[in-house]
């Protein structure tokens, strides 16, 4: 990985400049954001007294960010994580509303002058539980749901209109906002309408979307986080000098918590990049005392995990295949066998 950053002078010259996230990342010599590159870019900016608005680590790569002074950064909201649902150390960014495909999917809605029959037709044909009522693209008037339609059974009016069944109290969130704090709300209400920063409604999130996304999208992040946390524990016997050997000159802490994921492989790989790496790798493996574990296969599987990890850290990655998920789960079981 290339880790040559722009000089402090060059970074200061960017103050006030606006550019897409992908361009900012490329200025640091990286092709994409990963768990390894995001902390490096953040540190280089912070060391120069700079940051980005909005936070480049949390935006889609096409979003434009502005380089600003560190003290000009928007304050982070204080969020109390739900009990029993806390991300592991492997997560380097918050999950956002816009990370769910349905938040930016094709939103079907009716205008305020539409008939009730038109709204019901959309719900029936699309197998939806609700349909928004929106004037233009951003003026929300309410939502029609099957529950509100069912109230017609108790109404004396023979010909009801859209306004007769429309619910006007609707929960709304924006794509750049955090997802986790809103999970209880989605669970209670059953759905959440989503709009972009410009106010245009872009999608809807339901409890079914959350369940599907968690399996396909969030689960890999949690598995990778679990792997990294357990990997650090099982590699604890490795001495600090072996770790420091792989760290940059200005960051030789000797702490395994400060290592990049790819460096875990070099710690154990018998075919190290340099002769001294291979020598230390042999000593490190011996110190672990894993007599019933095949070293070549362990390193190979660890490298597979690294490749999967880099893919999901790109933030625009497609959902992992079942084979990739199985690779992560298998490696978790291997690490469980070696935990103290």
mmCIF file of C-alpha atoms in Angstrom:
data_model
loop_
_atom_site.group_PDB
_atom_site.id
_atom_site.type_symbol
_atom_site.label_atom_id
_atom_site.label_comp_id
_atom_site.label_asym_id
_atom_site.label_seq_id
_atom_site.Cartn_x
_atom_site.Cartn_y
_atom_site.Cartn_z
ATOM 1 C CA UNK A 1 0.000 0.000 0.000
ATOM 2 C CA UNK A 2 1.280 3.447 -0.917
ATOM 3 C CA UNK A 3 1.295 5.655 2.177
ATOM 4 C CA UNK A 4 2.925 8.832 0.813
ATOM 5 C CA UNK A 5 0.719 11.720 1.852
ATOM 6 C CA UNK A 6 0.666 15.271 0.481
ATOM 7 C CA UNK A 7 2.949 17.573 2.434
ATOM 8 C CA UNK A 8 1.517 19.835 5.115
ATOM 9 C CA UNK A 9 1.985 22.772 2.747
ATOM 10 C CA UNK A 10 0.040 20.997 0.024
ATOM 11 C CA UNK A 11 -2.727 20.137 2.486
ATOM 12 C CA UNK A 12 -2.975 23.726 3.712
ATOM 13 C CA UNK A 13 -3.375 24.821 0.092
ATOM 14 C CA UNK A 14 -6.524 22.676 -0.072
ATOM 15 C CA UNK A 15 -8.252 24.605 2.743
ATOM 16 C CA UNK A 16 -11.652 25.672 1.433
ATOM 17 C CA UNK A 17 -11.418 23.434 -1.642
ATOM 18 C CA UNK A 18 -14.423 21.202 -2.437
ATOM 19 C CA UNK A 19 -13.978 17.878 -4.226
ATOM 20 C CA UNK A 20 -15.602 14.428 -4.469
ATOM 21 C CA UNK A 21 -14.548 11.925 -1.797
ATOM 22 C CA UNK A 22 -12.954 9.704 -4.438
ATOM 23 C CA UNK A 23 -10.702 12.574 -5.582
ATOM 24 C CA UNK A 24 -9.614 13.319 -2.019
ATOM 25 C CA UNK A 25 -8.697 9.677 -1.432
ATOM 26 C CA UNK A 26 -6.739 9.526 -4.701
ATOM 27 C CA UNK A 27 -4.729 12.617 -3.710
ATOM 28 C CA UNK A 28 -3.271 10.470 -0.941
ATOM 29 C CA UNK A 29 -2.278 7.797 -3.449
ATOM 30 C CA UNK A 30 -5.054 5.325 -2.602
ATOM 31 C CA UNK A 31 -7.516 3.888 -5.147
ATOM 32 C CA UNK A 32 -10.344 3.616 -2.603
ATOM 33 C CA UNK A 33 -11.371 3.985 1.039
ATOM 34 C CA UNK A 34 -10.649 0.950 3.190
ATOM 35 C CA UNK A 35 -10.295 0.209 6.882
ATOM 36 C CA UNK A 36 -6.585 0.852 6.402
ATOM 37 C CA UNK A 37 -6.667 4.049 4.328
ATOM 38 C CA UNK A 38 -9.392 5.992 6.168
ATOM 39 C CA UNK A 39 -7.414 6.304 9.458
ATOM 40 C CA UNK A 40 -4.261 7.302 7.539
ATOM 41 C CA UNK A 41 -6.002 10.081 5.615
ATOM 42 C CA UNK A 42 -7.834 11.274 8.723
ATOM 43 C CA UNK A 43 -4.598 11.467 10.726
ATOM 44 C CA UNK A 44 -2.740 13.332 7.965
ATOM 45 C CA UNK A 45 -5.553 15.890 7.731
ATOM 46 C CA UNK A 46 -5.830 16.268 11.510
ATOM 47 C CA UNK A 47 -2.052 16.663 11.880
ATOM 48 C CA UNK A 48 -2.328 19.594 9.479
ATOM 49 C CA UNK A 49 -5.186 21.027 11.526
ATOM 50 C CA UNK A 50 -7.744 20.082 8.884
ATOM 51 C CA UNK A 51 -10.790 17.882 8.414
ATOM 52 C CA UNK A 52 -13.631 17.576 5.908
ATOM 53 C CA UNK A 53 -17.228 18.720 5.975
ATOM 54 C CA UNK A 54 -19.130 16.453 5.763
ATOM 55 C CA UNK A 55 -16.913 13.648 7.104
ATOM 56 C CA UNK A 56 -15.353 11.948 4.044
ATOM 57 C CA UNK A 57 -15.390 8.576 5.831
ATOM 58 C CA UNK A 58 -19.186 8.568 6.038
ATOM 59 C CA UNK A 59 -20.174 9.789 2.578
ATOM 60 C CA UNK A 60 -20.689 8.007 -0.689
ATOM 61 C CA UNK A 61 -17.570 8.383 -2.821
ATOM 62 C CA UNK A 62 -19.387 10.657 -5.301
ATOM 63 C CA UNK A 63 -20.377 13.181 -2.602
ATOM 64 C CA UNK A 64 -18.362 16.421 -2.570
ATOM 65 C CA UNK A 65 -16.623 17.378 0.687
ATOM 66 C CA UNK A 66 -14.903 20.629 1.667
ATOM 67 C CA UNK A 67 -11.500 20.812 3.395
ATOM 68 C CA UNK A 68 -11.973 22.935 6.511
ATOM 69 C CA UNK A 69 -10.127 23.787 9.720
ATOM 70 C CA UNK A 70 -10.361 21.101 12.390
ATOM 71 C CA UNK A 71 -12.287 23.385 14.756
ATOM 72 C CA UNK A 72 -14.843 24.035 12.008
ATOM 73 C CA UNK A 73 -15.963 20.409 12.005
ATOM 74 C CA UNK A 74 -19.629 19.761 12.676
ATOM 75 C CA UNK A 75 -20.097 18.372 16.196
ATOM 76 C CA UNK A 76 -20.826 14.655 16.296
ATOM 77 C CA UNK A 77 -24.213 13.770 17.782
ATOM 78 C CA UNK A 78 -24.046 11.818 21.019
ATOM 79 C CA UNK A 79 -25.727 8.486 20.433
ATOM 80 C CA UNK A 80 -26.336 5.893 23.088
ATOM 81 C CA UNK A 81 -26.091 2.472 21.376
ATOM 82 C CA UNK A 82 -28.944 0.091 21.917
ATOM 83 C CA UNK A 83 -28.172 -2.469 24.588
ATOM 84 C CA UNK A 84 -26.795 -5.679 23.134
ATOM 85 C CA UNK A 85 -26.374 -4.165 19.666
ATOM 86 C CA UNK A 86 -23.004 -2.475 19.684
ATOM 87 C CA UNK A 87 -20.688 -2.585 16.663
ATOM 88 C CA UNK A 88 -17.336 -4.261 17.243
ATOM 89 C CA UNK A 89 -13.948 -2.632 16.916
ATOM 90 C CA UNK A 90 -13.790 -3.588 13.246
ATOM 91 C CA UNK A 91 -16.385 -0.983 12.286
ATOM 92 C CA UNK A 92 -14.695 2.261 11.244
ATOM 93 C CA UNK A 93 -17.849 4.190 10.297
ATOM 94 C CA UNK A 94 -21.457 4.469 11.357
ATOM 95 C CA UNK A 95 -24.127 2.868 9.228
ATOM 96 C CA UNK A 96 -26.215 5.549 7.546
ATOM 97 C CA UNK A 97 -29.849 5.589 6.431
ATOM 98 C CA UNK A 98 -28.646 5.869 2.832
ATOM 99 C CA UNK A 99 -26.675 2.615 3.114
ATOM 100 C CA UNK A 100 -29.919 0.660 2.739
ATOM 101 C CA UNK A 101 -30.818 0.079 -0.926
ATOM 102 C CA UNK A 102 -34.505 0.827 -0.313
ATOM 103 C CA UNK A 103 -33.604 4.291 1.032
ATOM 104 C CA UNK A 104 -32.574 5.263 -2.470
ATOM 105 C CA UNK A 105 -34.803 2.895 -4.407
ATOM 106 C CA UNK A 106 -37.663 3.783 -6.713
ATOM 107 C CA UNK A 107 -40.255 5.383 -4.429
ATOM 108 C CA UNK A 108 -43.823 4.924 -5.594
ATOM 109 C CA UNK A 109 -46.273 7.523 -4.338
ATOM 110 C CA UNK A 110 -49.491 9.288 -5.243
ATOM 111 C CA UNK A 111 -50.290 12.978 -5.430
ATOM 112 C CA UNK A 112 -52.794 14.630 -3.067
ATOM 113 C CA UNK A 113 -55.417 14.760 -5.844
ATOM 114 C CA UNK A 114 -55.232 11.018 -6.565
ATOM 115 C CA UNK A 115 -58.131 8.721 -5.787
ATOM 116 C CA UNK A 116 -58.138 6.276 -2.917
ATOM 117 C CA UNK A 117 -58.501 3.496 -5.492
ATOM 118 C CA UNK A 118 -55.213 4.596 -7.137
ATOM 119 C CA UNK A 119 -53.371 4.396 -3.816
ATOM 120 C CA UNK A 120 -54.817 0.966 -3.030
ATOM 121 C CA UNK A 121 -53.899 -0.238 -6.529
ATOM 122 C CA UNK A 122 -50.237 0.672 -5.962
ATOM 123 C CA UNK A 123 -50.207 -1.144 -2.612
ATOM 124 C CA UNK A 124 -51.795 -4.244 -4.096
ATOM 125 C CA UNK A 125 -49.651 -4.503 -7.221
ATOM 126 C CA UNK A 126 -46.412 -3.594 -5.449
ATOM 127 C CA UNK A 127 -47.190 -5.702 -2.364
ATOM 128 C CA UNK A 128 -46.628 -2.594 -0.228
ATOM 129 C CA UNK A 129 -48.039 -1.991 3.235
ATOM 130 C CA UNK A 130 -48.142 1.757 2.688
ATOM 131 C CA UNK A 131 -47.906 4.414 -0.019
ATOM 132 C CA UNK A 132 -46.874 8.052 0.582
ATOM 133 C CA UNK A 133 -48.940 11.005 -0.546
ATOM 134 C CA UNK A 134 -46.531 13.650 -1.918
ATOM 135 C CA UNK A 135 -47.092 16.852 -3.854
ATOM 136 C CA UNK A 136 -44.292 17.270 -6.373
ATOM 137 C CA UNK A 137 -41.227 15.450 -5.037
ATOM 138 C CA UNK A 138 -40.753 16.923 -1.557
ATOM 139 C CA UNK A 139 -44.074 18.144 -0.118
ATOM 140 C CA UNK A 140 -45.206 15.241 2.081
ATOM 141 C CA UNK A 141 -48.925 15.278 2.853
ATOM 142 C CA UNK A 142 -49.241 11.903 4.572
ATOM 143 C CA UNK A 143 -49.289 8.139 4.089
ATOM 144 C CA UNK A 144 -52.012 5.650 3.247
ATOM 145 C CA UNK A 145 -51.618 2.258 4.954
ATOM 146 C CA UNK A 146 -53.654 -0.932 4.992
ATOM 147 C CA UNK A 147 -54.475 -0.133 8.618
ATOM 148 C CA UNK A 148 -55.869 3.268 7.686
ATOM 149 C CA UNK A 149 -57.819 1.777 4.770
ATOM 150 C CA UNK A 150 -59.319 -0.808 7.126
ATOM 151 C CA UNK A 151 -60.912 2.022 9.125
ATOM 152 C CA UNK A 152 -63.303 2.486 6.190
ATOM 153 C CA UNK A 153 -65.190 -0.543 7.475
ATOM 154 C CA UNK A 154 -66.307 1.535 10.432
ATOM 155 C CA UNK A 155 -67.097 4.688 8.465
ATOM 156 C CA UNK A 156 -70.598 5.524 7.271
ATOM 157 C CA UNK A 157 -69.356 7.260 4.099
ATOM 158 C CA UNK A 158 -70.110 5.126 1.012
ATOM 159 C CA UNK A 159 -67.448 6.831 -1.122
ATOM 160 C CA UNK A 160 -64.294 7.704 0.827
ATOM 161 C CA UNK A 161 -61.549 9.947 -0.501
ATOM 162 C CA UNK A 162 -57.778 9.787 -0.072
ATOM 163 C CA UNK A 163 -57.888 12.395 2.711
ATOM 164 C CA UNK A 164 -60.368 10.262 4.684
ATOM 165 C CA UNK A 165 -57.785 7.523 5.261
ATOM 166 C CA UNK A 166 -54.502 9.399 5.024
ATOM 167 C CA UNK A 167 -52.285 9.413 8.124
ATOM 168 C CA UNK A 168 -50.629 12.834 8.451
ATOM 169 C CA UNK A 169 -48.187 12.014 11.268
ATOM 170 C CA UNK A 170 -45.272 10.356 9.440
ATOM 171 C CA UNK A 171 -41.698 9.680 10.585
ATOM 172 C CA UNK A 172 -39.037 10.958 8.169
ATOM 173 C CA UNK A 173 -35.220 10.667 8.091
ATOM 174 C CA UNK A 174 -32.501 11.834 5.716
ATOM 175 C CA UNK A 175 -30.013 9.624 3.889
ATOM 176 C CA UNK A 176 -26.961 11.109 5.668
ATOM 177 C CA UNK A 177 -28.305 10.411 9.170
ATOM 178 C CA UNK A 178 -27.287 7.437 11.302
ATOM 179 C CA UNK A 179 -29.337 4.257 11.036
ATOM 180 C CA UNK A 180 -28.858 2.490 14.384
ATOM 181 C CA UNK A 181 -30.556 5.120 16.594
ATOM 182 C CA UNK A 182 -33.655 4.884 14.377
ATOM 183 C CA UNK A 183 -34.043 1.092 14.462
ATOM 184 C CA UNK A 184 -36.463 1.154 17.446
ATOM 185 C CA UNK A 185 -38.597 3.732 15.613
ATOM 186 C CA UNK A 186 -38.727 1.612 12.448
ATOM 187 C CA UNK A 187 -39.633 -1.421 14.549
ATOM 188 C CA UNK A 188 -42.478 0.483 16.255
ATOM 189 C CA UNK A 189 -43.890 2.296 13.226
ATOM 190 C CA UNK A 190 -43.139 -0.421 10.677
ATOM 191 C CA UNK A 191 -41.595 1.996 8.181
ATOM 192 C CA UNK A 192 -39.598 5.209 7.788
ATOM 193 C CA UNK A 193 -39.773 7.612 4.847
ATOM 194 C CA UNK A 194 -36.402 8.777 3.522
ATOM 195 C CA UNK A 195 -35.342 11.934 1.720
ATOM 196 C CA UNK A 196 -32.101 13.399 0.413
ATOM 197 C CA UNK A 197 -30.506 16.574 1.779
ATOM 198 C CA UNK A 198 -32.334 18.617 -0.858
ATOM 199 C CA UNK A 199 -35.687 17.473 0.529
ATOM 200 C CA UNK A 200 -36.589 15.148 -2.340
ATOM 201 C CA UNK A 201 -38.070 11.884 -1.082
ATOM 202 C CA UNK A 202 -35.939 9.001 -2.280
ATOM 203 C CA UNK A 203 -37.222 5.809 -0.644
ATOM 204 C CA UNK A 204 -38.806 4.033 2.265
ATOM 205 C CA UNK A 205 -37.351 1.643 4.860
ATOM 206 C CA UNK A 206 -39.464 -1.137 6.362
ATOM 207 C CA UNK A 207 -38.732 -3.758 9.019
ATOM 208 C CA UNK A 208 -38.407 -6.336 6.228
ATOM 209 C CA UNK A 209 -35.742 -4.171 4.539
ATOM 210 C CA UNK A 210 -33.795 -4.010 7.809
ATOM 211 C CA UNK A 211 -33.826 -7.794 8.228
ATOM 212 C CA UNK A 212 -32.723 -8.397 4.645
ATOM 213 C CA UNK A 213 -30.024 -5.702 4.764
ATOM 214 C CA UNK A 214 -28.640 -6.914 8.074
ATOM 215 C CA UNK A 215 -28.055 -10.377 6.669
ATOM 216 C CA UNK A 216 -26.618 -9.232 3.338
ATOM 217 C CA UNK A 217 -24.920 -5.989 4.308
ATOM 218 C CA UNK A 218 -24.275 -5.517 8.013
ATOM 219 C CA UNK A 219 -23.458 -9.110 8.954
ATOM 220 C CA UNK A 220 -20.126 -9.104 7.047
ATOM 221 C CA UNK A 221 -19.024 -5.950 8.926
ATOM 222 C CA UNK A 222 -19.774 -7.568 12.259
ATOM 223 C CA UNK A 223 -18.038 -10.792 11.276
ATOM 224 C CA UNK A 224 -14.926 -8.914 10.138
ATOM 225 C CA UNK A 225 -14.940 -6.910 13.352
ATOM 226 C CA UNK A 226 -15.246 -10.106 15.383
ATOM 227 C CA UNK A 227 -12.383 -11.678 13.436
ATOM 228 C CA UNK A 228 -10.061 -8.739 14.014
ATOM 229 C CA UNK A 229 -10.837 -8.580 17.731
ATOM 230 C CA UNK A 230 -10.221 -12.320 18.171
ATOM 231 C CA UNK A 231 -7.156 -12.265 15.931
ATOM 232 C CA UNK A 232 -5.515 -9.697 18.176
ATOM 233 C CA UNK A 233 -6.226 -11.885 21.198
ATOM 234 C CA UNK A 234 -4.804 -15.077 19.732
ATOM 235 C CA UNK A 235 -1.701 -13.259 18.436
ATOM 236 C CA UNK A 236 -0.988 -11.712 21.851
ATOM 237 C CA UNK A 237 2.101 -13.954 22.482
ATOM 238 C CA UNK A 238 3.941 -12.308 19.549
ATOM 239 C CA UNK A 239 6.615 -9.914 20.914
ATOM 240 C CA UNK A 240 6.378 -6.153 20.366
ATOM 241 C CA UNK A 241 9.661 -6.059 18.412
ATOM 242 C CA UNK A 242 8.185 -8.313 15.705
ATOM 243 C CA UNK A 243 5.184 -6.013 15.479
ATOM 244 C CA UNK A 244 7.285 -2.821 15.416
ATOM 245 C CA UNK A 245 9.322 -4.264 12.540
ATOM 246 C CA UNK A 246 6.262 -3.975 10.293
ATOM 247 C CA UNK A 247 5.151 -0.529 11.410
ATOM 248 C CA UNK A 248 6.139 2.787 9.742
ATOM 249 C CA UNK A 249 9.100 4.591 11.278
ATOM 250 C CA UNK A 250 6.945 7.330 12.752
ATOM 251 C CA UNK A 251 4.425 4.887 14.259
ATOM 252 C CA UNK A 252 6.492 2.069 15.793
ATOM 253 C CA UNK A 253 4.353 1.443 18.863
ATOM 254 C CA UNK A 254 4.856 -2.312 19.027
ATOM 255 C CA UNK A 255 1.165 -2.636 19.888
ATOM 256 C CA UNK A 256 -0.850 -5.163 17.915
ATOM 257 C CA UNK A 257 -3.878 -2.841 18.158
ATOM 258 C CA UNK A 258 -2.022 -0.377 15.905
ATOM 259 C CA UNK A 259 -1.442 -2.856 13.083
ATOM 260 C CA UNK A 260 -3.135 -2.862 9.707
ATOM 261 C CA UNK A 261 -4.926 -6.028 8.718
ATOM 262 C CA UNK A 262 -2.457 -6.972 5.994
ATOM 263 C CA UNK A 263 0.364 -6.859 8.530
ATOM 264 C CA UNK A 264 -1.178 -9.739 10.488
ATOM 265 C CA UNK A 265 -0.406 -11.948 7.509
ATOM 266 C CA UNK A 266 3.238 -10.847 7.337
ATOM 267 C CA UNK A 267 3.575 -11.672 11.047
ATOM 268 C CA UNK A 268 2.954 -15.355 10.236
ATOM 269 C CA UNK A 269 3.738 -15.817 6.540
ATOM 270 C CA UNK A 270 6.721 -18.152 5.961
ATOM 271 C CA UNK A 271 7.197 -16.491 2.552
ATOM 272 C CA UNK A 272 7.653 -13.015 3.992
ATOM 273 C CA UNK A 273 8.269 -10.009 1.790
ATOM 274 C CA UNK A 274 11.767 -9.632 3.214
ATOM 275 C CA UNK A 275 14.188 -12.189 4.715
ATOM 276 C CA UNK A 276 13.885 -10.617 8.172
ATOM 277 C CA UNK A 277 10.081 -10.843 7.909
ATOM 278 C CA UNK A 278 10.236 -14.561 7.182
ATOM 279 C CA UNK A 279 12.669 -15.088 10.062
ATOM 280 C CA UNK A 280 10.403 -13.315 12.531
ATOM 281 C CA UNK A 281 7.346 -15.093 11.092
ATOM 282 C CA UNK A 282 8.913 -18.473 11.884
ATOM 283 C CA UNK A 283 9.629 -17.353 15.434
ATOM 284 C CA UNK A 284 6.143 -15.917 15.822
ATOM 285 C CA UNK A 285 4.465 -19.124 14.672
ATOM 286 C CA UNK A 286 6.574 -21.145 17.047
ATOM 287 C CA UNK A 287 5.572 -18.902 19.956
ATOM 288 C CA UNK A 288 1.890 -19.498 19.241
ATOM 289 C CA UNK A 289 2.336 -23.226 19.801
ATOM 290 C CA UNK A 290 -0.464 -24.264 17.450
ATOM 291 C CA UNK A 291 0.727 -27.811 16.822
ATOM 292 C CA UNK A 292 -2.597 -28.984 15.347
ATOM 293 C CA UNK A 293 -3.059 -26.028 12.964
ATOM 294 C CA UNK A 294 -1.636 -26.070 9.459
ATOM 295 C CA UNK A 295 0.296 -22.836 9.039
ATOM 296 C CA UNK A 296 0.023 -22.583 5.241
ATOM 297 C CA UNK A 297 -3.752 -23.042 5.316
ATOM 298 C CA UNK A 298 -4.172 -20.602 8.205
ATOM 299 C CA UNK A 299 -2.238 -17.878 6.369
ATOM 300 C CA UNK A 300 -4.131 -18.608 3.150
ATOM 301 C CA UNK A 301 -7.496 -18.302 4.898
ATOM 302 C CA UNK A 302 -6.358 -15.146 6.679
ATOM 303 C CA UNK A 303 -5.512 -13.646 3.300
ATOM 304 C CA UNK A 304 -8.974 -14.565 1.985
ATOM 305 C CA UNK A 305 -10.478 -12.709 4.936
ATOM 306 C CA UNK A 306 -8.282 -9.698 4.118
ATOM 307 C CA UNK A 307 -9.549 -9.654 0.527
ATOM 308 C CA UNK A 308 -13.187 -9.845 1.649
ATOM 309 C CA UNK A 309 -12.556 -7.182 4.270
ATOM 310 C CA UNK A 310 -11.129 -4.786 1.692
ATOM 311 C CA UNK A 311 -14.100 -5.341 -0.573
ATOM 312 C CA UNK A 312 -16.744 -4.542 2.021
ATOM 313 C CA UNK A 313 -14.723 -1.562 3.286
ATOM 314 C CA UNK A 314 -15.155 0.109 -0.110
ATOM 315 C CA UNK A 315 -18.658 1.182 1.020
ATOM 316 C CA UNK A 316 -20.072 0.744 -2.483
ATOM 317 C CA UNK A 317 -19.470 -2.984 -2.584
ATOM 318 C CA UNK A 318 -22.113 -5.437 -3.730
ATOM 319 C CA UNK A 319 -23.563 -7.773 -1.079
ATOM 320 C CA UNK A 320 -21.232 -10.652 -0.280
ATOM 321 C CA UNK A 321 -21.986 -14.072 -1.676
ATOM 322 C CA UNK A 322 -22.953 -16.908 0.620
ATOM 323 C CA UNK A 323 -19.513 -18.425 -0.100
ATOM 324 C CA UNK A 324 -17.788 -15.282 1.193
ATOM 325 C CA UNK A 325 -19.977 -15.214 4.288
ATOM 326 C CA UNK A 326 -19.143 -18.873 4.865
ATOM 327 C CA UNK A 327 -15.403 -18.055 4.602
ATOM 328 C CA UNK A 328 -15.770 -15.440 7.347
ATOM 329 C CA UNK A 329 -17.818 -17.729 9.586
ATOM 330 C CA UNK A 330 -15.335 -20.595 9.166
ATOM 331 C CA UNK A 331 -12.436 -18.359 10.141
ATOM 332 C CA UNK A 332 -14.290 -17.191 13.244
ATOM 333 C CA UNK A 333 -14.591 -20.855 14.295
ATOM 334 C CA UNK A 334 -10.869 -21.395 13.699
ATOM 335 C CA UNK A 335 -10.004 -18.444 15.921
ATOM 336 C CA UNK A 336 -12.428 -19.657 18.597
ATOM 337 C CA UNK A 337 -10.375 -22.869 18.820
ATOM 338 C CA UNK A 338 -7.259 -20.835 19.673
ATOM 339 C CA UNK A 339 -8.698 -18.357 22.136
ATOM 340 C CA UNK A 340 -7.148 -18.578 25.615
#
